[in-house]
Amino acid sequence: MSQLPDIIRDIERVSADVVAKAGSFQAAILADVAGRRGTMHARVAPVQHNMQVAGPAFTVEVRPGDNLMIHAAIALAQPGDVLVIDGKGDQTAALMGTLMLSACKKRGLAGVIVDGAIRDKLEILELDFPVFSAGFNPAGPTKFVPGRINHPISAGGTTVNPGDLVVGDADGVVVIERAKAPAMLALADKKVADEAARIDAIARGDTASKWLPAALRAAGVLKEGESL
């Protein structure tokens, strides 16, 4: 049985058209239409609340506190890719800082998502480049331990496959399987339209949730025929 190499260079990415359209939706909209699946743990958050990212995942698995494979991934990733790094949620040492993130921006990457700590927060805020992380730590990483690039990973408690659609904003990060992404966008269009109609209704004074009485009866909170 052949074993996959630690570094997989060629991956099938979600299409640029899908990425462009996905970037127009809130992560929350996409999470809803995907069945409330694929969202990363809230520990993975944008460095600044107005940061947004959308693109195909370029996955990296590292040992906690070691960034050797991230350097390799930066060299291999293509413009528009989103580095998604499984740092095991470790926050005892930073995996990236200004130097590496500046290189990511220069190479045209769409952004970086790190399930681990980073550093140089104030400089990153000035960099104007989308970065999501699990926290900050001034301690630097080692560069000794092998890892893997473009294998399936778990980041923020969510499975991420190379080429999957990744969208992040102020609410956090959602991952949608590459093959399912086009269908999810059609559902997202309808979701946005439905929510816009509901907001208009609320503005006109219709604040009642019409589904609520039936849901309360199904939960046993209200008896049959009883209402709020």
PDB file of C-alpha atoms in Angstrom, residues 7 18 27 61 147 170 191 193 214:
ATOM      1  CA  ILE A   7       3.669  17.454   1.125  1.00  0.00           C
ATOM      2  CA  VAL A  18     -17.645  30.228  -6.271  1.00  0.00           C
ATOM      3  CA  ALA A  27     -20.263  33.349   7.367  1.00  0.00           C
ATOM      4  CA  GLU A  61      -0.646  20.407  10.050  1.00  0.00           C
ATOM      5  CA  GLY A 147       4.272  18.048   9.609  1.00  0.00           C
ATOM      6  CA  ALA A 170     -16.453  39.004  12.420  1.00  0.00           C
ATOM      7  CA  LYS A 191     -31.690  32.733   2.733  1.00  0.00           C
ATOM      8  CA  ALA A 193     -33.825  37.158   0.396  1.00  0.00           C
ATOM      9  CA  ALA A 214     -46.019  25.212  17.257  1.00  0.00           C
TER      10      ALA A 214
END
